[in-house]
Backbone as JSON, one array per atom type, in Angstrom:
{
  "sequence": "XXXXXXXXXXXXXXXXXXXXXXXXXXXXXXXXXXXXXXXXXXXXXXXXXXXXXXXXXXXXXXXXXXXXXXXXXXXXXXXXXXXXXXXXXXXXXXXXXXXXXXXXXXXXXXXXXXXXXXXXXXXXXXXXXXX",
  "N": [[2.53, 2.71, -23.71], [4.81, 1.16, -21.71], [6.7, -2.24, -22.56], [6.13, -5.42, -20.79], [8.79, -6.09, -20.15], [10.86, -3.72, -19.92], [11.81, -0.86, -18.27], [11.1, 2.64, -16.71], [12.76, 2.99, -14.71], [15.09, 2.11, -14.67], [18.19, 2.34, -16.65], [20.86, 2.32, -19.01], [23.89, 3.91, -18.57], [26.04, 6.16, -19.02], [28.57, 6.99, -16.66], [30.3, 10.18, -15.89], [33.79, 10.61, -15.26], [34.3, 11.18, -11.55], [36.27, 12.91, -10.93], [35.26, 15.04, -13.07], [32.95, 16.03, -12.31], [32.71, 18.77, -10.7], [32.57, 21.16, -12.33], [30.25, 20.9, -14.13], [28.49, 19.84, -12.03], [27.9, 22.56, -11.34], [26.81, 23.41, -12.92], [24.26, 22.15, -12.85], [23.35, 21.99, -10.64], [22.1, 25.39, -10.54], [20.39, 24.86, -12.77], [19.28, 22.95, -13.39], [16.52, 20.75, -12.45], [16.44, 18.19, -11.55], [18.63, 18.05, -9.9], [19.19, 17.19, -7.41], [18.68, 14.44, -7.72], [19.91, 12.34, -9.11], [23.1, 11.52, -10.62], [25.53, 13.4, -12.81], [25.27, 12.32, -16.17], [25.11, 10.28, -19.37], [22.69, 8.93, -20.75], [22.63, 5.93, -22.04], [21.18, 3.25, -23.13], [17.75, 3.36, -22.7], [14.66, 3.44, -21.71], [15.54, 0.88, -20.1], [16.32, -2.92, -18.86], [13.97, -4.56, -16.85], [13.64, -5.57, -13.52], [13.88, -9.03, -13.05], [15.73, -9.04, -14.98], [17.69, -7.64, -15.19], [19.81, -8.04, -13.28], [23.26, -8.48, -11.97], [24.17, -10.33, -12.79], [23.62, -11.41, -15.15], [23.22, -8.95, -16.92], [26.32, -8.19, -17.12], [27.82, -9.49, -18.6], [27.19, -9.33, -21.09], [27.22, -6.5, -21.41], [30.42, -6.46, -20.89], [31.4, -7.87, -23.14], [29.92, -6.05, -25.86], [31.74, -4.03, -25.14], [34.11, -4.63, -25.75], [34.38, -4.98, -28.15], [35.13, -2.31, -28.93], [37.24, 0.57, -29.55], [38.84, 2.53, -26.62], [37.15, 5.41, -26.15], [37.64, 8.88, -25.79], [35.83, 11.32, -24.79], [34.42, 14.28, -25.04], [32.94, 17.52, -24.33], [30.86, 19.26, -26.48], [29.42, 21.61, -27.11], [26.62, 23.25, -26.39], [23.37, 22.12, -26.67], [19.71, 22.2, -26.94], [16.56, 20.4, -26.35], [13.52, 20.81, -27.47], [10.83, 21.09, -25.84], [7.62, 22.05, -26.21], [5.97, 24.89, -26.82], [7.21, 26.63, -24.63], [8.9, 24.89, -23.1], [11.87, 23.73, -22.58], [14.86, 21.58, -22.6], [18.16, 21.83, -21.65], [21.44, 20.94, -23.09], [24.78, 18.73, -23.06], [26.54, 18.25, -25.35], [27.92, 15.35, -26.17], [30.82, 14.18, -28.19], [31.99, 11.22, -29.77], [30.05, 9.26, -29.09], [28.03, 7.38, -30.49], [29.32, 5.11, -31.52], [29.68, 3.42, -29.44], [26.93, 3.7, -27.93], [25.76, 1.99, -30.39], [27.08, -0.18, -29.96], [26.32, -1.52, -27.84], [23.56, -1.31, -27.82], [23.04, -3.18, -29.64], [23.79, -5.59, -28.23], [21.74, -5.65, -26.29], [19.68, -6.33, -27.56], [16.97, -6.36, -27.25], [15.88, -3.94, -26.27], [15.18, -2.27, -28.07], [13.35, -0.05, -28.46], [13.27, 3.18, -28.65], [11.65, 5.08, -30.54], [12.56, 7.35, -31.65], [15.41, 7.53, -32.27], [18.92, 7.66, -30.77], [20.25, 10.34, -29.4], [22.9, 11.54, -28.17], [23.45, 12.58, -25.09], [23.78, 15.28, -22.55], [22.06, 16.05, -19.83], [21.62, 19.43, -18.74], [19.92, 21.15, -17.11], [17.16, 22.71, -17.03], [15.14, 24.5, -19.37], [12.84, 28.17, -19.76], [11.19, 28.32, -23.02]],
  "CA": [[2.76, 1.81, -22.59], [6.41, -0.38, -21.72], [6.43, -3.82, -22.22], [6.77, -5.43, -19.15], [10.98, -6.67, -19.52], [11.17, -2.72, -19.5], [11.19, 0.08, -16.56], [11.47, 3.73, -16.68], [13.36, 3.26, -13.38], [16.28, 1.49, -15.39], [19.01, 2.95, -17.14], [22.16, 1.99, -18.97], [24.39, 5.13, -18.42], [27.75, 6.55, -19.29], [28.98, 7.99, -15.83], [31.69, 10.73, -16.17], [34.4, 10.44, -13.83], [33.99, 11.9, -10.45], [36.79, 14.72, -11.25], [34.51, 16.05, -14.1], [31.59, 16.27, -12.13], [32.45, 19.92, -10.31], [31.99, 22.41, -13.49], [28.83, 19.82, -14.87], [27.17, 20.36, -11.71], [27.9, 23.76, -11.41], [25.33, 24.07, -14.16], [23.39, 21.64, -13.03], [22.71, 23.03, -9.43], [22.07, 26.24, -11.22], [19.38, 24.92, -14.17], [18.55, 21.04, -13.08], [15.85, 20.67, -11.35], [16.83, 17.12, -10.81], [20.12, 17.78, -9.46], [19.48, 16.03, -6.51], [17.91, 13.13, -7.84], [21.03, 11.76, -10.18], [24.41, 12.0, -10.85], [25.38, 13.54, -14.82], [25.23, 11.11, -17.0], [24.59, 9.96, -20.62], [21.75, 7.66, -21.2], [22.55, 5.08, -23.18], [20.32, 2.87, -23.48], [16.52, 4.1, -21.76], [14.21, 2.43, -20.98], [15.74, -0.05, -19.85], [15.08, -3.71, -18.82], [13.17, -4.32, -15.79], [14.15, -6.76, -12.74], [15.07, -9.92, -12.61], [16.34, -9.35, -16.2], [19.01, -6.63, -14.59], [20.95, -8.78, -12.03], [24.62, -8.27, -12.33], [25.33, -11.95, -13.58], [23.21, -11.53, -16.23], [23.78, -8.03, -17.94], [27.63, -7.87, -17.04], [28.96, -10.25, -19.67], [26.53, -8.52, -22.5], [27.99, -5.2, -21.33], [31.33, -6.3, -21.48], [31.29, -8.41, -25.26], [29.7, -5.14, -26.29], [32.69, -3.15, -24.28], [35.66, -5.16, -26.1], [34.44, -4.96, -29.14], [35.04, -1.08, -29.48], [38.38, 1.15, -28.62], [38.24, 3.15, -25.9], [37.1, 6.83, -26.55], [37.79, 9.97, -25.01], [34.52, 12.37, -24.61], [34.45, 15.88, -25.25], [31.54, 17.91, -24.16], [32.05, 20.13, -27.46], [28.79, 22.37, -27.38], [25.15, 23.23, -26.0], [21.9, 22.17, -27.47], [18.28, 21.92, -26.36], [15.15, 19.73, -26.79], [11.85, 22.0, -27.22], [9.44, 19.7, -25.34], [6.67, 22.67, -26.2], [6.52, 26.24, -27.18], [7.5, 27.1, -23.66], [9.7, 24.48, -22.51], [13.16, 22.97, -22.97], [15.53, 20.81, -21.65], [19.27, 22.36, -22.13], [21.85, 19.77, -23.09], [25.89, 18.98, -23.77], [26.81, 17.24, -26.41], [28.92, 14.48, -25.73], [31.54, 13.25, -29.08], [32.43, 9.88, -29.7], [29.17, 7.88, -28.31], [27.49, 6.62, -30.86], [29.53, 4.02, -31.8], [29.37, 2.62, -28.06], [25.46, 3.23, -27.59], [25.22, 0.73, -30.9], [27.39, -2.03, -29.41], [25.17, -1.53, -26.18], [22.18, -1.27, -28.04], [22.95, -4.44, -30.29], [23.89, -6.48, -27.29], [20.36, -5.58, -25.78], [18.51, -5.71, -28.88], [15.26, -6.38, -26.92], [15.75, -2.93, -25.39], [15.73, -1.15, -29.36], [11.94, 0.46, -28.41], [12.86, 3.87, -28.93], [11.95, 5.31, -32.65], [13.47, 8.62, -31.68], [16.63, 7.29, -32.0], [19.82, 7.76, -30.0], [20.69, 11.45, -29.21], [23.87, 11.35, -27.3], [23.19, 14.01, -24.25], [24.18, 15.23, -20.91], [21.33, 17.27, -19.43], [22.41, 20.38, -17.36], [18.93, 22.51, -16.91], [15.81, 22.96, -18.18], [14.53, 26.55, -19.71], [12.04, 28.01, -20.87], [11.54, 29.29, -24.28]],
  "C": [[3.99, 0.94, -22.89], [5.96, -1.41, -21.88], [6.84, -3.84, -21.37], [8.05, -5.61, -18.96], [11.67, -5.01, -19.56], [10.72, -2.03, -18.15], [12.25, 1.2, -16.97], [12.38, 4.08, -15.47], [14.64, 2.54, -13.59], [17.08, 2.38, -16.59], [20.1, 2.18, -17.72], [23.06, 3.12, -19.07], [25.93, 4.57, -18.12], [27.76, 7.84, -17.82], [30.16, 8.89, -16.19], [32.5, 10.71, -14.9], [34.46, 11.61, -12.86], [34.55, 13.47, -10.61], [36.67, 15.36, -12.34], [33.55, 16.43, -13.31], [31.96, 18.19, -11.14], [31.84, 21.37, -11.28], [30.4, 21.44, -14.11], [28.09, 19.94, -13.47], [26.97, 21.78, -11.0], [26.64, 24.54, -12.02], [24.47, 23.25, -13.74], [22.42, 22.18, -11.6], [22.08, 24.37, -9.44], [20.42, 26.05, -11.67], [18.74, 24.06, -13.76], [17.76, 20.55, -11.94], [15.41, 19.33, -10.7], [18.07, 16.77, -10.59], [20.37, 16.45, -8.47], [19.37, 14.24, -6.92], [18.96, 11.98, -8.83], [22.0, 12.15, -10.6], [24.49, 12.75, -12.51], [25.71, 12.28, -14.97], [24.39, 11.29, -18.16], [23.98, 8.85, -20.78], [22.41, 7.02, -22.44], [21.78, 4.46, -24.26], [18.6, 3.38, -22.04], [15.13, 3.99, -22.61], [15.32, 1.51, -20.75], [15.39, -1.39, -19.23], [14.79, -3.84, -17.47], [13.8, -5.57, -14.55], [13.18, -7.8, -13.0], [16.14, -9.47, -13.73], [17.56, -8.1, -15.83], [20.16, -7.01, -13.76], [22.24, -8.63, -12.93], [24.83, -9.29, -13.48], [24.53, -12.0, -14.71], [23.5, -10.7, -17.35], [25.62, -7.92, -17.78], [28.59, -8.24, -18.28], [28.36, -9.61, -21.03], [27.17, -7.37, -22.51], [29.76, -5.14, -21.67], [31.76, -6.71, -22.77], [30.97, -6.92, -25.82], [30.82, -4.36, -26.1], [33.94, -3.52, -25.72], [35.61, -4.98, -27.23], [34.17, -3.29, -29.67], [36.45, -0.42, -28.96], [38.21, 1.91, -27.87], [38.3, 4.9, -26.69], [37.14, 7.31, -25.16], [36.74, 11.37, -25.33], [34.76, 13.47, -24.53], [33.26, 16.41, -25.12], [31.8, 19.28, -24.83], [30.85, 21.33, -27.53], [27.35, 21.95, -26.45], [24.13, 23.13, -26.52], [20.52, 22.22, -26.36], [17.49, 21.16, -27.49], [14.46, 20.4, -26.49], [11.36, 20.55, -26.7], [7.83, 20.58, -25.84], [7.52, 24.07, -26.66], [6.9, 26.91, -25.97], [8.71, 26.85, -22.74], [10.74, 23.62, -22.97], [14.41, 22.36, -21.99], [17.64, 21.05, -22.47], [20.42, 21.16, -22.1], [23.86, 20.16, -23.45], [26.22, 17.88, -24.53], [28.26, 16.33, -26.6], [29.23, 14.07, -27.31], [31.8, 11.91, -28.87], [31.32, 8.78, -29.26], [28.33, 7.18, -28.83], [28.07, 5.47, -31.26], [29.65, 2.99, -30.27], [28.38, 2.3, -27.7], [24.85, 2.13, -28.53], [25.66, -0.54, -30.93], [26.26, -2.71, -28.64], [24.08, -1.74, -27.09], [21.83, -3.23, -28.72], [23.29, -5.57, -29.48], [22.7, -6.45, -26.52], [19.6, -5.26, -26.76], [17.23, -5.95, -28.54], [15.16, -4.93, -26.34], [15.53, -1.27, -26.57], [13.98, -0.4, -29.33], [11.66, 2.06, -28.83], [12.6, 4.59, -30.26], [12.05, 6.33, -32.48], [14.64, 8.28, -32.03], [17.27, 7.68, -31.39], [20.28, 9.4, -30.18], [21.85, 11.11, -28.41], [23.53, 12.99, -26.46], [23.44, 14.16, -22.66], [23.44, 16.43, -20.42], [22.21, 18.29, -18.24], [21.25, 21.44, -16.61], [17.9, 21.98, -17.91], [15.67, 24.15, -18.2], [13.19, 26.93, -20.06], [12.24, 28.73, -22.25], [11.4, 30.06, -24.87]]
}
């Protein structure tokens, strides 16, 4: 169970810019059987926190302190992995370079948001399979 300053209906996400998105949802219209439901994107941070604690004027200035204090990178989606969820099913992925040192600014600027003990995968779903 979330604590309550979380919500599975919150996100902090790395959008890619618009003129990447034709080959990414190529595959995703294809495999993703929540194409419709969300743009690509790399979770950042997830869970995330829950309203009120989301209002612009509150996370904006955490997001950017975290922002300034890193150089900007340039993302490469350099290969394909999967998560087994079961012996049947998997969730097909691309593996975004360069993002962990951004998800632990983000993360350490929302250090109430550090809940998951999977740790940080950097990933850009495109499909699920089975296996």
């Amino acid at each position: 169970k979330l604590p309550p300053h979380f919500s599975y209906k919150s996100a902090l996400v790395l959008l890619p810019p618009a003129s990447l998105h034709p080959p990414i949802e190529d595959l995703r219209r294809k495999h993703d059987r929540n194409f419709h439901r969300w743009p690509p994107h790399i979770n950042l941070i997830y869970p995330f926190l829950n309203q009120p604690s989301t209002s612009p004027e509150t996370i904006t200035p955490r997001i950017r302190d975290a922002l300034c204090r890193i150089t900007p990178i340039e993302l490469r989606l350099t290969s394909a992995k999967h998560f087994l969820h079961s012996k049947s099913s998997a969730t097909v992925w691309l593996n975004p370079e360069e993002c962990q040192n951004l998800q632990a600014n983000l993360q350490a600027a929302f250090s109430e948001c550090d809940a998951d003990q999977r740790g940080f995968t950097p990933h850009l779903s495109v499909g699920q399979a089975r296996s």
